[in-house]
mmCIF file of C-alpha atoms in Angstrom:
data_model
loop_
_atom_site.group_PDB
_atom_site.id
_atom_site.type_symbol
_atom_site.label_atom_id
_atom_site.label_comp_id
_atom_site.label_asym_id
_atom_site.label_seq_id
_atom_site.Cartn_x
_atom_site.Cartn_y
_atom_site.Cartn_z
ATOM 1 C CA MET A 1 129.386 103.845 134.424
ATOM 2 C CA SER A 2 129.274 107.512 135.433
ATOM 3 C CA ASP A 3 126.341 109.726 134.556
ATOM 4 C CA ILE A 4 128.492 111.566 132.019
ATOM 5 C CA SER A 5 129.652 108.311 130.422
ATOM 6 C CA LYS A 6 126.043 107.173 130.193
ATOM 7 C CA PHE A 7 125.030 110.509 128.673
ATOM 8 C CA LEU A 8 127.781 110.228 126.051
ATOM 9 C CA ALA A 9 126.756 106.640 125.293
ATOM 10 C CA ASP A 10 123.138 107.773 124.950
ATOM 11 C CA ILE A 11 124.215 110.434 122.430
ATOM 12 C CA GLN A 12 125.930 107.733 120.364
ATOM 13 C CA ARG A 13 122.784 105.601 120.539
ATOM 14 C CA ILE A 14 120.685 108.554 119.360
ATOM 15 C CA LYS A 15 123.032 109.084 116.412
ATOM 16 C CA LYS A 16 122.865 105.421 115.484
ATOM 17 C CA HIS A 17 119.091 105.262 115.905
ATOM 18 C CA VAL A 18 118.428 108.375 113.798
ATOM 19 C CA ARG A 19 120.727 107.104 111.052
ATOM 20 C CA SER A 20 119.069 103.664 110.980
ATOM 21 C CA ASN A 21 115.578 105.172 110.957
ATOM 22 C CA ASN A 22 116.471 107.415 108.018
ATOM 23 C CA GLY A 23 117.717 104.747 105.662
ATOM 24 C CA GLY A 24 121.341 105.254 106.643
ATOM 25 C CA ASN A 25 121.180 109.043 106.237
ATOM 26 C CA TYR A 26 122.327 111.142 109.159
ATOM 27 C CA ASP A 27 120.171 114.083 110.255
ATOM 28 C CA GLY A 28 122.294 116.231 112.569
ATOM 29 C CA GLN A 29 119.514 118.627 113.449
ATOM 30 C CA LYS A 30 117.198 115.803 114.465
ATOM 31 C CA VAL A 31 119.970 114.206 116.526
ATOM 32 C CA CYS A 32 120.705 117.491 118.285
ATOM 33 C CA ARG A 33 117.054 118.085 119.111
ATOM 34 C CA GLN A 34 116.903 114.609 120.647
ATOM 35 C CA VAL A 35 120.134 115.250 122.560
ATOM 36 C CA ALA A 36 118.682 118.501 123.915
ATOM 37 C CA ASP A 37 115.534 116.623 124.956
ATOM 38 C CA LEU A 38 117.669 113.953 126.632
ATOM 39 C CA PHE A 39 119.612 116.591 128.570
ATOM 40 C CA ALA A 40 116.381 118.218 129.749
ATOM 41 C CA SER A 41 114.881 114.857 130.683
ATOM 42 C CA ASN A 42 117.995 113.815 132.612
ATOM 43 C CA ASN A 43 117.815 117.030 134.635
ATOM 44 C CA ARG A 44 114.138 117.269 135.483
ATOM 45 C CA HIS A 45 115.133 117.925 139.088
ATOM 46 C CA ILE A 46 115.982 121.522 138.124
ATOM 47 C CA LYS A 47 112.581 121.952 136.512
ATOM 48 C CA ASP A 48 112.451 124.543 133.718
ATOM 49 C CA GLY A 49 116.165 125.248 134.088
ATOM 50 C CA ALA A 50 117.058 122.059 132.241
ATOM 51 C CA ARG A 51 114.795 122.883 129.308
ATOM 52 C CA TRP A 52 116.124 126.422 129.250
ATOM 53 C CA LEU A 53 119.761 125.273 129.152
ATOM 54 C CA SER A 54 119.063 122.660 126.482
ATOM 55 C CA GLU A 55 117.306 125.239 124.299
ATOM 56 C CA TYR A 56 120.145 127.706 124.842
ATOM 57 C CA TRP A 57 122.617 125.025 123.727
ATOM 58 C CA LEU A 58 120.535 124.118 120.692
ATOM 59 C CA ASN A 59 119.986 127.709 119.587
ATOM 60 C CA THR A 60 123.505 128.948 120.345
ATOM 61 C CA TYR A 61 125.744 126.038 119.379
ATOM 62 C CA ILE A 62 123.772 123.947 116.930
ATOM 63 C CA LEU A 63 121.240 125.859 114.865
ATOM 64 C CA THR A 64 123.779 128.612 114.137
ATOM 65 C CA GLN A 65 126.140 126.162 112.413
ATOM 66 C CA SER A 66 126.324 126.198 108.641
ATOM 67 C CA ASP A 67 126.807 122.449 108.483
ATOM 68 C CA LEU A 68 124.187 120.828 110.706
ATOM 69 C CA GLN A 69 125.058 117.427 109.279
ATOM 70 C CA ASN A 70 128.201 117.312 111.405
ATOM 71 C CA GLN A 71 126.424 118.141 114.644
ATOM 72 C CA PRO A 72 126.686 117.567 117.476
ATOM 73 C CA ASP A 73 130.434 117.908 117.249
ATOM 74 C CA GLU A 74 132.885 117.418 120.086
ATOM 75 C CA ALA A 75 132.945 121.121 120.986
ATOM 76 C CA SER A 76 129.174 121.391 121.303
ATOM 77 C CA VAL A 77 128.938 118.183 123.330
ATOM 78 C CA SER A 78 131.667 119.571 125.623
ATOM 79 C CA LYS A 79 129.386 122.523 126.351
ATOM 80 C CA LEU A 80 126.562 120.222 127.405
ATOM 81 C CA ILE A 81 128.931 118.205 129.566
ATOM 82 C CA ALA A 82 130.111 121.409 131.268
ATOM 83 C CA PHE A 83 126.458 122.387 131.808
ATOM 84 C CA GLN A 84 125.896 118.991 133.399
ATOM 85 C CA TYR A 85 128.905 119.409 135.675
ATOM 86 C CA PHE A 86 127.509 122.795 136.674
ATOM 87 C CA ILE A 87 124.094 121.334 137.480
ATOM 88 C CA ASP A 88 125.745 118.545 139.455
ATOM 89 C CA GLY A 89 127.914 121.037 141.355
ATOM 90 C CA ASN A 90 131.162 119.352 140.311
ATOM 91 C CA THR A 91 133.584 122.097 141.322
ATOM 92 C CA ASP A 92 136.678 120.108 140.291
ATOM 93 C CA GLU A 93 135.732 119.857 136.620
ATOM 94 C CA ASP A 94 137.160 121.835 133.716
ATOM 95 C CA PHE A 95 134.869 124.622 132.568
ATOM 96 C CA SER A 96 137.336 126.217 130.150
ATOM 97 C CA CYS A 97 135.109 125.523 127.140
ATOM 98 C CA LEU A 98 132.453 127.917 128.436
ATOM 99 C CA THR A 99 132.197 131.481 127.168
ATOM 100 C CA GLN A 100 131.176 134.568 129.100
ATOM 101 C CA ASP A 101 127.699 134.256 127.559
ATOM 102 C CA ASP A 102 127.523 130.662 128.801
ATOM 103 C CA TRP A 103 128.407 131.813 132.313
ATOM 104 C CA GLU A 104 125.759 134.526 132.184
ATOM 105 C CA THR A 105 123.220 131.923 131.095
ATOM 106 C CA LEU A 106 124.236 129.550 133.896
ATOM 107 C CA LYS A 107 124.060 132.363 136.426
ATOM 108 C CA ASP A 108 120.591 133.354 135.189
ATOM 109 C CA CYS A 109 119.508 129.721 135.322
ATOM 110 C CA ALA A 110 120.697 129.346 138.915
ATOM 111 C CA ASP A 111 118.871 132.538 139.855
ATOM 112 C CA ASP A 112 115.662 131.389 138.178
ATOM 113 C CA ILE A 113 115.581 127.944 139.773
ATOM 114 C CA ALA A 114 116.838 129.000 143.218
ATOM 115 C CA GLU A 115 113.451 128.737 144.914
ATOM 116 C CA ASP A 116 112.562 125.388 143.366
ATOM 117 C CA VAL A 117 115.648 123.204 143.837
ATOM 118 C CA ASP A 118 117.354 121.444 146.702
ATOM 119 C CA LEU A 119 119.590 123.780 148.694
ATOM 120 C CA THR A 120 122.612 121.471 148.384
ATOM 121 C CA LEU A 121 122.244 121.465 144.613
ATOM 122 C CA LEU A 122 121.969 125.257 144.511
ATOM 123 C CA GLN A 123 125.016 125.616 146.778
ATOM 124 C CA GLY A 124 127.055 123.506 144.355
ATOM 125 C CA MET A 125 126.067 125.709 141.435
ATOM 126 C CA MET A 126 126.799 128.873 143.395
ATOM 127 C CA SER A 127 130.210 127.499 144.436
ATOM 128 C CA ILE A 128 131.105 126.985 140.797
ATOM 129 C CA LEU A 129 129.964 130.486 139.891
ATOM 130 C CA LEU A 130 132.029 131.868 142.775
ATOM 131 C CA ASN A 131 135.114 129.825 141.822
ATOM 132 C CA GLN A 132 134.821 131.049 138.240
ATOM 133 C CA GLY A 133 134.544 134.680 139.374
ATOM 134 C CA GLU A 134 131.006 135.031 138.088
ATOM 135 C CA ILE A 135 129.548 136.272 141.373
#
């Protein structure tokens, strides 16, 4: 199972767990907060960058939605997956779901963590930014 497949399976487990712990009632905001925490935890190797990206995702794509009960939806999960591909340096992945603001956030994140992460990891992120015309 790939890391992304595991992450998606973990999101489904979070949804199921939250629903079962709330008497069968779904709490989208609670699920999304746990998903953001999971993303940050899975990416501890980029230190504060993971927390920053997960909070950006939560504040930009979740808490702004009028219907939190349907979150996380496929579009918002796609953003997190693209963020994960960026962190992993997967240059062959599809980043079309990302907006210009997302790219600015990713660029700022890479700049902020540059001194604290493995050079190979940083090179992968910078390659993606270069391929996307962001630097």
